[in-house]
PDB file of C-alpha atoms in Angstrom:
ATOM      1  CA  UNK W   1       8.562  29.110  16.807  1.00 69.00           C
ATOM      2  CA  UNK W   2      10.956  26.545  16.120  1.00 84.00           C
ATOM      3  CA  UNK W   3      13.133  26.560  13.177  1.00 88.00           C
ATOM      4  CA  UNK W   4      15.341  23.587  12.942  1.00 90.00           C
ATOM      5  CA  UNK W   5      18.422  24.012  10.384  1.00 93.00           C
ATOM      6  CA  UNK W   6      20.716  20.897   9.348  1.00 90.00           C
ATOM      7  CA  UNK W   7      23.278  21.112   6.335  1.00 91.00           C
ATOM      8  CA  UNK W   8      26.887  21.470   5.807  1.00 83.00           C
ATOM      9  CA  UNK W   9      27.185  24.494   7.999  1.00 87.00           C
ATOM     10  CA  UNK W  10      24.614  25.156  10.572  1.00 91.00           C
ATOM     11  CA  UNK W  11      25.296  28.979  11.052  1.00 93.00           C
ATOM     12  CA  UNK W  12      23.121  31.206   9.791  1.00 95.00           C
ATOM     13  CA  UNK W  13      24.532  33.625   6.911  1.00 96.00           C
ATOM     14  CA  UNK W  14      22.719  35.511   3.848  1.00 97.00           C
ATOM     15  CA  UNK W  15      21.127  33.459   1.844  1.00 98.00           C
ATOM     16  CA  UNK W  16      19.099  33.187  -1.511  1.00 98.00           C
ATOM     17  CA  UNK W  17      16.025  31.046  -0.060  1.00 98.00           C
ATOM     18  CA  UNK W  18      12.835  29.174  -1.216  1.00 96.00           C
ATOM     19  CA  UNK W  19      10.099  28.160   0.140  1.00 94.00           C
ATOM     20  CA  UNK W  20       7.586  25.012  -0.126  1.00 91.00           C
ATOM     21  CA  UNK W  21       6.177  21.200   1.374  1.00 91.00           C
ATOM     22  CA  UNK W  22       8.563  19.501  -0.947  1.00 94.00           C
ATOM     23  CA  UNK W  23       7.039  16.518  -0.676  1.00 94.00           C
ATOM     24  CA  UNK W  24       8.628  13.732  -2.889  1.00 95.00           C
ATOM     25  CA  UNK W  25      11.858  16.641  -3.667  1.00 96.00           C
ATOM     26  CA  UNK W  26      10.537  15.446  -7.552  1.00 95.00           C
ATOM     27  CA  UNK W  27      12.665  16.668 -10.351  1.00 94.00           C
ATOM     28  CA  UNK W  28      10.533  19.742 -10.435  1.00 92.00           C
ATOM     29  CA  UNK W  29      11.235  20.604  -6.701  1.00 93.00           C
ATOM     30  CA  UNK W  30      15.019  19.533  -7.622  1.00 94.00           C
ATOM     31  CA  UNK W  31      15.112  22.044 -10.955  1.00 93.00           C
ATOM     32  CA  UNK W  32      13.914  24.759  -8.058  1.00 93.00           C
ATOM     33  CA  UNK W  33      16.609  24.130  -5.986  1.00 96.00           C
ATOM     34  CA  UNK W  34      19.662  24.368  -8.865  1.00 96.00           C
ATOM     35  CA  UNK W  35      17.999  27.826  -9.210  1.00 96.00           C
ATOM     36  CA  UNK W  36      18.770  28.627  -6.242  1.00 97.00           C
ATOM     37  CA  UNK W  37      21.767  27.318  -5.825  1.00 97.00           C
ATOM     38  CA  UNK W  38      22.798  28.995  -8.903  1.00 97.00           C
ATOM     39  CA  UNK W  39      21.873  32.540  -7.851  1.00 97.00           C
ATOM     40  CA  UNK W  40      23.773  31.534  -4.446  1.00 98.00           C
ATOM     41  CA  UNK W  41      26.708  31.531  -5.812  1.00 98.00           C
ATOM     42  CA  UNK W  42      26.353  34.424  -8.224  1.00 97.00           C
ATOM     43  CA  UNK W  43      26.250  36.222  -5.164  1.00 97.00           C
ATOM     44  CA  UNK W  44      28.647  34.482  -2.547  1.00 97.00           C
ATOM     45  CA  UNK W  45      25.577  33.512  -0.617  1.00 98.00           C
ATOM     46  CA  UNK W  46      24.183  30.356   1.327  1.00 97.00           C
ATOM     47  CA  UNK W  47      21.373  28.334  -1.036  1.00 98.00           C
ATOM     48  CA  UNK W  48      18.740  27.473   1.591  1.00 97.00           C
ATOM     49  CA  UNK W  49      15.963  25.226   1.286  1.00 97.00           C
ATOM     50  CA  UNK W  50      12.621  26.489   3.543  1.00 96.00           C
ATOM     51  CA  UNK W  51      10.168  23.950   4.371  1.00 95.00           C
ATOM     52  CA  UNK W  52       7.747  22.097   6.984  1.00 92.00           C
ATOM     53  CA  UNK W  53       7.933  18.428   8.555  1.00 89.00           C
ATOM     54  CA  UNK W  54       4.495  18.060   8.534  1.00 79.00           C
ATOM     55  CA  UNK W  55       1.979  18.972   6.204  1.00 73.00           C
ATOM     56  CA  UNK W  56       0.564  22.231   6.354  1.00 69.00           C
ATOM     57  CA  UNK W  57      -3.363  21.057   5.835  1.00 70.00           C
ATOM     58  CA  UNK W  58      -3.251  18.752   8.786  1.00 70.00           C
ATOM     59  CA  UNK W  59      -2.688  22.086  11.165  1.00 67.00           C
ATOM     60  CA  UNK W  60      -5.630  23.984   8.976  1.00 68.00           C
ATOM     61  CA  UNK W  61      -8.023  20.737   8.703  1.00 69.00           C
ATOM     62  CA  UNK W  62      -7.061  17.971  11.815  1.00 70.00           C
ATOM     63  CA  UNK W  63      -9.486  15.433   9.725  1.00 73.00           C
ATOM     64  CA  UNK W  64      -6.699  15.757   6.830  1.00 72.00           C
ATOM     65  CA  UNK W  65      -5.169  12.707   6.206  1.00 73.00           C
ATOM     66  CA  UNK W  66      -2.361  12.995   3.960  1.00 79.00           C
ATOM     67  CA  UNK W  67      -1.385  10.998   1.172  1.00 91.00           C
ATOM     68  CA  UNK W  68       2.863  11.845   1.580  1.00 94.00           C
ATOM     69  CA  UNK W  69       5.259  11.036  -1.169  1.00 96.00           C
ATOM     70  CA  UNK W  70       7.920  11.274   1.606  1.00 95.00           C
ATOM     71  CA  UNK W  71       8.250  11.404   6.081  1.00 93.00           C
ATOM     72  CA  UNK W  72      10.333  13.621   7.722  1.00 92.00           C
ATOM     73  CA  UNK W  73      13.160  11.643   7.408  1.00 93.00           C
ATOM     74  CA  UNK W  74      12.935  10.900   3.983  1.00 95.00           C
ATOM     75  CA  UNK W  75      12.438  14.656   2.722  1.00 95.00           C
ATOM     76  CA  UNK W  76      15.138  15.365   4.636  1.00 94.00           C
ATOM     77  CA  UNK W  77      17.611  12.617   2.898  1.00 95.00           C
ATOM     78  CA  UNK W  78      16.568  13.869  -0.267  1.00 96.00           C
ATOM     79  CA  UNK W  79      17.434  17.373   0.313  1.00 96.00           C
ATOM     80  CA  UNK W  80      20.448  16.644   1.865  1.00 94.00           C
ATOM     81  CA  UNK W  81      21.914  15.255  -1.342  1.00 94.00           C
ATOM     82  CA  UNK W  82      21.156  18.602  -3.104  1.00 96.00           C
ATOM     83  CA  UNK W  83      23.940  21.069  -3.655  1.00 96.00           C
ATOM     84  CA  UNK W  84      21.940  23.415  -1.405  1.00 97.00           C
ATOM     85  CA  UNK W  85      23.678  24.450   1.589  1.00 97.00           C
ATOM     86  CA  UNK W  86      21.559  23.930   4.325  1.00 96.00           C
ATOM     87  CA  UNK W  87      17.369  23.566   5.226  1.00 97.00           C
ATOM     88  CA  UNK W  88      15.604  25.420   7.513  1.00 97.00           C
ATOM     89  CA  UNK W  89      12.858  22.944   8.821  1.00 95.00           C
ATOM     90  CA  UNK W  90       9.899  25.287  10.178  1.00 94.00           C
ATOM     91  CA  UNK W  91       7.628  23.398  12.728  1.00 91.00           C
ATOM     92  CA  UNK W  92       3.640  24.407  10.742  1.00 87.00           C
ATOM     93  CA  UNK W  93       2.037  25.490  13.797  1.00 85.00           C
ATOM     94  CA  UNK W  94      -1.520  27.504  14.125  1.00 84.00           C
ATOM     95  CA  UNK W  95       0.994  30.427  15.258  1.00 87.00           C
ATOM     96  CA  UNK W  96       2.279  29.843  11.766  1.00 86.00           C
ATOM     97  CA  UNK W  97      -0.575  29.587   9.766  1.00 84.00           C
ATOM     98  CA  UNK W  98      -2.090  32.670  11.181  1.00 88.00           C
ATOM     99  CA  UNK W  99       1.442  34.964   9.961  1.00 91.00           C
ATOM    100  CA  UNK W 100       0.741  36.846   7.254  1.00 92.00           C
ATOM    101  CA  UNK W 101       3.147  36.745   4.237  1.00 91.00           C
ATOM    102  CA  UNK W 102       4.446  40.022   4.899  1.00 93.00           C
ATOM    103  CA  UNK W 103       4.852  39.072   8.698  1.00 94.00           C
ATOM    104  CA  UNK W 104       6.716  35.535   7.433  1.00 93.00           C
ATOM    105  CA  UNK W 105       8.901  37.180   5.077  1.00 95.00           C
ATOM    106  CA  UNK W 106       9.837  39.714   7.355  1.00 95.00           C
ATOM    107  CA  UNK W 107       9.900  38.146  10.640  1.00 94.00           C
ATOM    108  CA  UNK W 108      11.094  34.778   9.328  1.00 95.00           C
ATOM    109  CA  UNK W 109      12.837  34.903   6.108  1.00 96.00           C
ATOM    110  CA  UNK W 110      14.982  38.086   6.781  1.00 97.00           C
ATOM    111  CA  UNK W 111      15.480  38.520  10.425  1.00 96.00           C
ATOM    112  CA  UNK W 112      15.652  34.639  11.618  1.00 96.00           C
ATOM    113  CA  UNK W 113      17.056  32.830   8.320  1.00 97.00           C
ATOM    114  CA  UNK W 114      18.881  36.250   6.989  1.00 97.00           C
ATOM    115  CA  UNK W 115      16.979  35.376   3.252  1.00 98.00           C
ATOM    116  CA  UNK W 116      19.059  38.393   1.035  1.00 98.00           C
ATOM    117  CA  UNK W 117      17.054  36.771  -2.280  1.00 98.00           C
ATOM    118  CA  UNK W 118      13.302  34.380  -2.439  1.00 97.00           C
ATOM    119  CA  UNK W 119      13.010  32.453  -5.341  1.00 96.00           C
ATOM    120  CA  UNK W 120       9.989  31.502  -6.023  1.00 92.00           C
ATOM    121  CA  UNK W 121       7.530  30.283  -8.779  1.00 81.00           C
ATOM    122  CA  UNK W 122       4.716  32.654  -9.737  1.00 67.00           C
ATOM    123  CA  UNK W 123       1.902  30.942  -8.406  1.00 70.00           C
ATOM    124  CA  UNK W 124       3.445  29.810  -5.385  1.00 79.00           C
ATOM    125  CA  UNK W 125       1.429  30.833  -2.501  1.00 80.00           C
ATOM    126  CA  UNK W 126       2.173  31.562   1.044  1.00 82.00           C
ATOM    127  CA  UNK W 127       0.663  33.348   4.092  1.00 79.00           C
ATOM    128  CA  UNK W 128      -2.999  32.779   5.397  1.00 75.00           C
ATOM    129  CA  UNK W 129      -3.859  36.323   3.774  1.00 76.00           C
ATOM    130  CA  UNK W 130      -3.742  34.553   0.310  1.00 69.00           C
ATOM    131  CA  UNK W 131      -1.503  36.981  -1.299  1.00 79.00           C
ATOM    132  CA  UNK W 132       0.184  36.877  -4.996  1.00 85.00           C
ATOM    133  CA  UNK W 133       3.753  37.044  -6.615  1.00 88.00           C
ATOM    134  CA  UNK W 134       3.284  40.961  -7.276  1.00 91.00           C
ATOM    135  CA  UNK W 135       2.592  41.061  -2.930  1.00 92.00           C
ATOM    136  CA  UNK W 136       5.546  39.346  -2.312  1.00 93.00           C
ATOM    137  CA  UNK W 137       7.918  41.754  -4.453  1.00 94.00           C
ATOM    138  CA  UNK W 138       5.982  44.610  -2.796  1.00 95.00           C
ATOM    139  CA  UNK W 139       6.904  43.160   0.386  1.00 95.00           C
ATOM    140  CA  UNK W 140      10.544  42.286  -0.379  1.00 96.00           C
ATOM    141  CA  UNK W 141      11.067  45.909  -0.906  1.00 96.00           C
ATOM    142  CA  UNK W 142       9.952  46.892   2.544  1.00 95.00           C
ATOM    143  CA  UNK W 143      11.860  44.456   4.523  1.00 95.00           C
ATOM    144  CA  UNK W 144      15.103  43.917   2.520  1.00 96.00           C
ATOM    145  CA  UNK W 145      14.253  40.814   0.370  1.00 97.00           C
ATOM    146  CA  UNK W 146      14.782  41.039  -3.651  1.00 97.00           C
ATOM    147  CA  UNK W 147      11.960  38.504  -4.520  1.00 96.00           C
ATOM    148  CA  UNK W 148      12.499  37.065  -7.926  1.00 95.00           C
ATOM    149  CA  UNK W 149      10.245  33.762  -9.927  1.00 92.00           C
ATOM    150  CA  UNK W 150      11.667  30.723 -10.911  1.00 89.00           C
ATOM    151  CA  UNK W 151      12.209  29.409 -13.724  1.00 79.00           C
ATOM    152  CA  UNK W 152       9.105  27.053 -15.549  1.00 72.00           C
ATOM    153  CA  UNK W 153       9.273  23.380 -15.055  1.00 65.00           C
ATOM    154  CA  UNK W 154       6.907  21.163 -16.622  1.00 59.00           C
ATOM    155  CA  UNK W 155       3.422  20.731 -15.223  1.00 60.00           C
ATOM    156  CA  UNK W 156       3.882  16.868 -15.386  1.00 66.00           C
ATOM    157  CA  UNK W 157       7.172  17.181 -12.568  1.00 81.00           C
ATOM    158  CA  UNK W 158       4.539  17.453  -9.576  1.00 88.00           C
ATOM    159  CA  UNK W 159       4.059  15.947  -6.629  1.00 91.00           C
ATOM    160  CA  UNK W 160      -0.451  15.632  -7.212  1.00 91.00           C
ATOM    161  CA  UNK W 161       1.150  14.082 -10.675  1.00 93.00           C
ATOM    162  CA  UNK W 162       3.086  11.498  -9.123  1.00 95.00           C
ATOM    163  CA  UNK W 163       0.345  10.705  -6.539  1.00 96.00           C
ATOM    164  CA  UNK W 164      -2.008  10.562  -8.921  1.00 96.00           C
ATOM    165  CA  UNK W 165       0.654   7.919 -10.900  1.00 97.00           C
ATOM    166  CA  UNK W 166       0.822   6.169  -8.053  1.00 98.00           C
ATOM    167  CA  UNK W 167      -2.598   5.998  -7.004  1.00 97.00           C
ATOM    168  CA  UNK W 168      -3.365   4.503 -10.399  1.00 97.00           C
ATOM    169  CA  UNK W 169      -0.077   1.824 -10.280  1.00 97.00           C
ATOM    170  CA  UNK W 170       1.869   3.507 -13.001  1.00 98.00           C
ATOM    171  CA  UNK W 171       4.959   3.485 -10.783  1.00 97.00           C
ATOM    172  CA  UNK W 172       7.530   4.181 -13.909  1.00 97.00           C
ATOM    173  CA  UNK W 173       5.625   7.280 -14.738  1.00 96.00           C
ATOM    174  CA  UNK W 174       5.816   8.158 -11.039  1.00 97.00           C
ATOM    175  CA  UNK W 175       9.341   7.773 -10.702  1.00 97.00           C
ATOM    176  CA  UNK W 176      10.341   9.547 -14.052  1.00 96.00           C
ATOM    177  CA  UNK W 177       8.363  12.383 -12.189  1.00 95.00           C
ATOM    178  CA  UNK W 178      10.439  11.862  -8.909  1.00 96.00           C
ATOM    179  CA  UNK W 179      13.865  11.269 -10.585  1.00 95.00           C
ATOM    180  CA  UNK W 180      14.094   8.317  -8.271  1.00 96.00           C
ATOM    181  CA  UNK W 181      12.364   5.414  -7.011  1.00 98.00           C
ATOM    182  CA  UNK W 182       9.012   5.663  -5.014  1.00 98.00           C
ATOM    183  CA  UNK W 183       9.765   3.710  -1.763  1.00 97.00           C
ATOM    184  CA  UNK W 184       8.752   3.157   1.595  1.00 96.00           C
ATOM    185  CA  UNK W 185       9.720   1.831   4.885  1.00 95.00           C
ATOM    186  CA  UNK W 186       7.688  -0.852   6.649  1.00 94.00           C
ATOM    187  CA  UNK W 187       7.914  -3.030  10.236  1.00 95.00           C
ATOM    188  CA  UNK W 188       7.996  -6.340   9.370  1.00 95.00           C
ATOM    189  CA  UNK W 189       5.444  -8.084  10.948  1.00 92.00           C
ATOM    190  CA  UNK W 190       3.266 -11.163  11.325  1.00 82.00           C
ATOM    191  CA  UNK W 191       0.474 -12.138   8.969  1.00 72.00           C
ATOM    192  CA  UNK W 192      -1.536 -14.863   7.768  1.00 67.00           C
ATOM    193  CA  UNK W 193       1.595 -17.371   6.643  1.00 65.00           C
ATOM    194  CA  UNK W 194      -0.383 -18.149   3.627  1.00 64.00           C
ATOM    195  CA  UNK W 195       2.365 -17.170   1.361  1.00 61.00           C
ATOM    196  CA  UNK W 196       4.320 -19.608   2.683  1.00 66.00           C
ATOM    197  CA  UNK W 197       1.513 -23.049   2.807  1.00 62.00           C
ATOM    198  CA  UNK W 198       1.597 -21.971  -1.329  1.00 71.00           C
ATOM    199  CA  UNK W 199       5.364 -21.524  -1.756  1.00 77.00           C
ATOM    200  CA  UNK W 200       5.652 -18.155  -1.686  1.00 88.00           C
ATOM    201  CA  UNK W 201       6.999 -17.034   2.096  1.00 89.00           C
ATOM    202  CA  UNK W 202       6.111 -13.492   2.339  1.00 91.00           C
ATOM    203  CA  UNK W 203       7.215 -10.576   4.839  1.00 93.00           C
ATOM    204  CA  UNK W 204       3.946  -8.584   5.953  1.00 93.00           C
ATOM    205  CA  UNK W 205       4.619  -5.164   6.350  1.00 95.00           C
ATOM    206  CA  UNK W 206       3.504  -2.364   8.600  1.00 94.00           C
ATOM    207  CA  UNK W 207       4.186   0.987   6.612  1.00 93.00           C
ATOM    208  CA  UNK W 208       3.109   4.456   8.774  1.00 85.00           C
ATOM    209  CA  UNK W 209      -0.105   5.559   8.008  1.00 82.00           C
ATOM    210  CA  UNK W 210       0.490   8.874   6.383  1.00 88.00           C
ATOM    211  CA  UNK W 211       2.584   7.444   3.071  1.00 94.00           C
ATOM    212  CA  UNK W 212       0.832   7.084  -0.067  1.00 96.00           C
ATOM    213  CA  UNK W 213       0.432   3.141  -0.692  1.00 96.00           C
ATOM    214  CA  UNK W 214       0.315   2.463  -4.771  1.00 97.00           C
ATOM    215  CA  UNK W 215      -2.697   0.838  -6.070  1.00 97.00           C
ATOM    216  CA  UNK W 216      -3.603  -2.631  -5.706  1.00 96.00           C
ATOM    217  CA  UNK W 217      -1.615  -5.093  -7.335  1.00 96.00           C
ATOM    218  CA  UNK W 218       1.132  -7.115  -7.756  1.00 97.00           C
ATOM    219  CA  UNK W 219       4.666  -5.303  -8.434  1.00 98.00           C
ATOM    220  CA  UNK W 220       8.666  -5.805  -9.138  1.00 98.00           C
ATOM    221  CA  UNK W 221      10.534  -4.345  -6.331  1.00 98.00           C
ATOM    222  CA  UNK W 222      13.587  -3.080  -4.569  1.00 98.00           C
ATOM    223  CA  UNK W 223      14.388  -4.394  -0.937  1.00 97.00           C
ATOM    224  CA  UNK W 224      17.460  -3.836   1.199  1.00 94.00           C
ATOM    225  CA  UNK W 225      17.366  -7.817   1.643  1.00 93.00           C
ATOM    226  CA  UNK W 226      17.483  -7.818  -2.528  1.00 95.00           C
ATOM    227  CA  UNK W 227      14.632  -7.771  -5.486  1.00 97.00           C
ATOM    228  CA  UNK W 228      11.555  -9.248  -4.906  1.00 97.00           C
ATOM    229  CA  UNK W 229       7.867  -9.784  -6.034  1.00 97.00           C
ATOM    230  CA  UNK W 230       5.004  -7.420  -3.623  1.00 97.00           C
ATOM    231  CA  UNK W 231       1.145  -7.264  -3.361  1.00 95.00           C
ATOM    232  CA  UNK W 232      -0.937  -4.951  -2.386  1.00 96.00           C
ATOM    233  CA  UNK W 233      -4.324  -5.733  -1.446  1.00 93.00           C
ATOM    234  CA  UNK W 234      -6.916  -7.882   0.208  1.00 85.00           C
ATOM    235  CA  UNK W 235      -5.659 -11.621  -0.936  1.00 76.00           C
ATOM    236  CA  UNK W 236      -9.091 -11.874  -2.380  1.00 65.00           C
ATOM    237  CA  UNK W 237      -8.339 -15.914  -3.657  1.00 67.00           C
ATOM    238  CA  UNK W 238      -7.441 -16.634   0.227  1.00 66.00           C
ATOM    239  CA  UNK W 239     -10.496 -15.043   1.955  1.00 63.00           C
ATOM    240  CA  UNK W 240      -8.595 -13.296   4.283  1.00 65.00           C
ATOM    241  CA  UNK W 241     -11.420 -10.166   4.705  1.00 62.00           C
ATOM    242  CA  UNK W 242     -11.715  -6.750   3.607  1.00 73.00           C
ATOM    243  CA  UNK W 243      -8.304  -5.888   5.669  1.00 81.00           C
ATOM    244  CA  UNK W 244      -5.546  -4.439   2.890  1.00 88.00           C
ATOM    245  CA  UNK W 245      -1.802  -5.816   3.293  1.00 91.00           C
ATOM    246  CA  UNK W 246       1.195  -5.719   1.905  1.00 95.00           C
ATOM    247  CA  UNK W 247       3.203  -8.636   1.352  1.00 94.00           C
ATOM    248  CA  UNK W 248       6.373  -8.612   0.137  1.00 96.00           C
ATOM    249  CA  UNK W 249       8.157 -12.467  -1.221  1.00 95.00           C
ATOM    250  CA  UNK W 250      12.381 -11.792  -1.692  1.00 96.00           C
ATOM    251  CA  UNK W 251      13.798 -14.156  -3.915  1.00 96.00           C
ATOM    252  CA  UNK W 252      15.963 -16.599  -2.903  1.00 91.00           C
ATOM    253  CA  UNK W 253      16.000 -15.295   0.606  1.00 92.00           C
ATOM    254  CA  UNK W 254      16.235 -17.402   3.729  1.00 86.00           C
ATOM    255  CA  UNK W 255      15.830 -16.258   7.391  1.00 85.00           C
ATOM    256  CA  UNK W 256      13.974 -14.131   9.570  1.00 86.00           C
ATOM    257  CA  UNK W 257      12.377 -10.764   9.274  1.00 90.00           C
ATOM    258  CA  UNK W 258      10.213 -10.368  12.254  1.00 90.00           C
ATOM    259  CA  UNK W 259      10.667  -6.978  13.822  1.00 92.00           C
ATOM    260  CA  UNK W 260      12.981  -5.877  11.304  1.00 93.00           C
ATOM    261  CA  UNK W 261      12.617  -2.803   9.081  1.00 94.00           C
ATOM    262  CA  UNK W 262      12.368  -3.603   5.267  1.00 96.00           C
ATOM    263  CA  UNK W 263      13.123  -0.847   2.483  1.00 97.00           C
ATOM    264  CA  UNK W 264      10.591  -0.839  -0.455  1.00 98.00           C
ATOM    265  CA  UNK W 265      11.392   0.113  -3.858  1.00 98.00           C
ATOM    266  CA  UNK W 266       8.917   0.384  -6.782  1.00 98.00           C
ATOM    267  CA  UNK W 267      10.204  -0.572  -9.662  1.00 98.00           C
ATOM    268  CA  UNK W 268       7.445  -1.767 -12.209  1.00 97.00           C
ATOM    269  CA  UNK W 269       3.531  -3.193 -11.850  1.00 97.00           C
ATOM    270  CA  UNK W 270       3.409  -6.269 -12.786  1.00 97.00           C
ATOM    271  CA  UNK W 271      -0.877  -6.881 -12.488  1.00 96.00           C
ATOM    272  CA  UNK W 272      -3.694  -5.868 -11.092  1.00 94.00           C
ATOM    273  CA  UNK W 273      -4.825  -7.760  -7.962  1.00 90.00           C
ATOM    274  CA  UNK W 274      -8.128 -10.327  -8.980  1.00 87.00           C
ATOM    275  CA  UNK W 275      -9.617 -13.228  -7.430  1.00 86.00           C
ATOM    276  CA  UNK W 276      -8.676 -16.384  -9.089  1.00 86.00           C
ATOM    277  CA  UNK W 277     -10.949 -19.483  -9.157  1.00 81.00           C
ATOM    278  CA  UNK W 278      -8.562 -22.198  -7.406  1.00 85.00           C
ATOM    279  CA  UNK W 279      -5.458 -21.570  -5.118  1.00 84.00           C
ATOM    280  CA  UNK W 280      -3.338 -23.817  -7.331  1.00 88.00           C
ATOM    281  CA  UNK W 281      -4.020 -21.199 -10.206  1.00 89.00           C
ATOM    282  CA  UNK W 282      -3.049 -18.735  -7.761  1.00 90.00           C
ATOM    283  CA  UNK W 283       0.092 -20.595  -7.697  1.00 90.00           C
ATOM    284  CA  UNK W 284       0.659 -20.724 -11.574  1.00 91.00           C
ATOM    285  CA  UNK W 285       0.148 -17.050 -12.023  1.00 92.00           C
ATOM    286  CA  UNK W 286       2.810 -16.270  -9.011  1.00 93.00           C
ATOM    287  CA  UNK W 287       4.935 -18.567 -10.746  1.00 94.00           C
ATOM    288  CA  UNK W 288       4.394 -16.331 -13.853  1.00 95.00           C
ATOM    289  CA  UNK W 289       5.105 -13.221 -12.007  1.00 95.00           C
ATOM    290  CA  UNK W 290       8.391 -14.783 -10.688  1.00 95.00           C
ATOM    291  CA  UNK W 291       9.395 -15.215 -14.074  1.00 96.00           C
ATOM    292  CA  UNK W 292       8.505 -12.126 -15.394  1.00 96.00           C
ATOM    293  CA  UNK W 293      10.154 -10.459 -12.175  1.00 96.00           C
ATOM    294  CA  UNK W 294      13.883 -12.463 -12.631  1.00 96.00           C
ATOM    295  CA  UNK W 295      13.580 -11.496 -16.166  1.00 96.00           C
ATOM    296  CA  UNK W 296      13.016  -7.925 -15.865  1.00 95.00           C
ATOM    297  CA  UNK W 297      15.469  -7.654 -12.863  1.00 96.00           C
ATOM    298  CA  UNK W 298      18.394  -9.798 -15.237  1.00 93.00           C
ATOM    299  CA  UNK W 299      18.181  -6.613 -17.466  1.00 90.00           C
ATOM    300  CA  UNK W 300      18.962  -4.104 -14.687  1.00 87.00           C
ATOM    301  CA  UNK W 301      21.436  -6.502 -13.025  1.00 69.00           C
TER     302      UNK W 301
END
């Protein structure tokens, strides 16, 4: 089984562990972690963060597609910026899912990641044998594990809650869940070029199928190349098909972005997307947006 560990020292040393997807590390995920690094060094041990680069559904259901707040890489960058000492990165395998949770917390958490303490919340669950909190302690006792629950956190700091934000274009609410901005990366490449017949050049982006993509719309974002206006949709005024893009137009940028990779941060929705009656009141309303856009971003500036 292959258990990948990155952090500040990759040696393996008692530890005070937990264990979950963290997907999106929201504030929730983050409050779990200061737990853990608080009992850590209460007890001169490593804080260790245990979790999975993929999801664990997609090795249980192979139609699963997921909806992920965050890659690999991005889970990963997040963590890293936590005071925890180091993440063990187990590979969800059908070797895995088959453990029970006495096997994992035995066979995993003490003998290969040397887990002294397993904080966890009370209705966390792990191990295909569906077991509960009161298991776990049961278990801890037998195999040298002092199993103790976290600390409550609001129901709100989720990651379903911030998909579900998402999913219905409240991107503030999302990242107030979070504690940072939604983003994701995308490939530029080529599109239509309508954006640019109406005035509005726009970078078409390729973004890797398993990230969440907000709702339709137009929004204020975040780019490495600076702020900028993006939509999210079908172009409906343009006939373009059924075919959803995203288009992102960066102010008062000049050059090329074929190939390149662009950085996406959500900042606000701005609009649904509609179908307007004429392309030249297209053109108003994006001239609207790009007012409303340099006016919001002249307050954060």
């Amino acid at each position: 089984m292959n258990v990948r560990v990155f952090g500040k020292d990759t040696t393996i040393k008692p530890c005070v562990a937990t264990i979950g997807s963290f997907d999106g590390v929201h504030l929730g995920h983050q409050h779990v972690i200061a737990q853990v690094v608080e009992q850590a060094r209460k007890r001169g041990f490593d804080a260790t963060i245990v979790t999975f680069p993929n999801h664990p559904r997609q090795v249980l259901h192979p139609d699963f597609s997921p909806q992920l707040l965050t890659t690999t890489a991005e889970k990963e960058e997040l963590l890293a910026k936590t005071e925890a000492d180091k993440v063990a990165m187990i590979d969800f395998t059908a070797e895995l899912a088959q453990m029970t949770a006495r096997e994992f917390m035995c066979n995993i958490l003490k003998e290969r990641l040397q887990t002294k303490v397993l904080l966890i919340g009370y209705d966390n669950h792990f191990g295909h044998d569906g077991k509960h909190f009161d298991d776990y302690v049961e278990y801890g006792k037998e195999c040298g594990i002092e199993v103790m629950e976290c600390g409550k956190w609001g129901k709100a700091h989720s990651s379903t809650a911030a998909r579900n934000a998402l999913l219905a274009g409240d991107v503030k609410e999302a990242n107030s869940i979070l504690g940072h901005n939604y983003s994701f990366e995308g490939i530029v490449v080529e599109g239509y070029q309508n954006g640019r017949k109406i005035g509005y050049p726009t970078a078409n982006l390729q973004v890797e199928g398993s990230k969440l993509i907000p709702k339709n719309g137009a929004y204020l974002v975040k780019t490495n190349a600076g702020f900028g206006m993006l939509n999210i949709g079908t172009r409906p005024t343009l006939h373009n098909g059924k075919q959803r893009s995203i288009e992102v137009h960066i102010f008062d940028f000049e050059g090329n972005l074929y190939g390149e990779k662009l950085k996406i941060e959500f900042l606000e929705h701005l609009r649904d997307e509609r179908e307007f009656d004429s392309v030249d009141i297209l053109q108003h309303q994006l001239a609207e947006d790009e007012q409303e856009c340099k006016f919001k971003i002249s307050k954060l500036t």
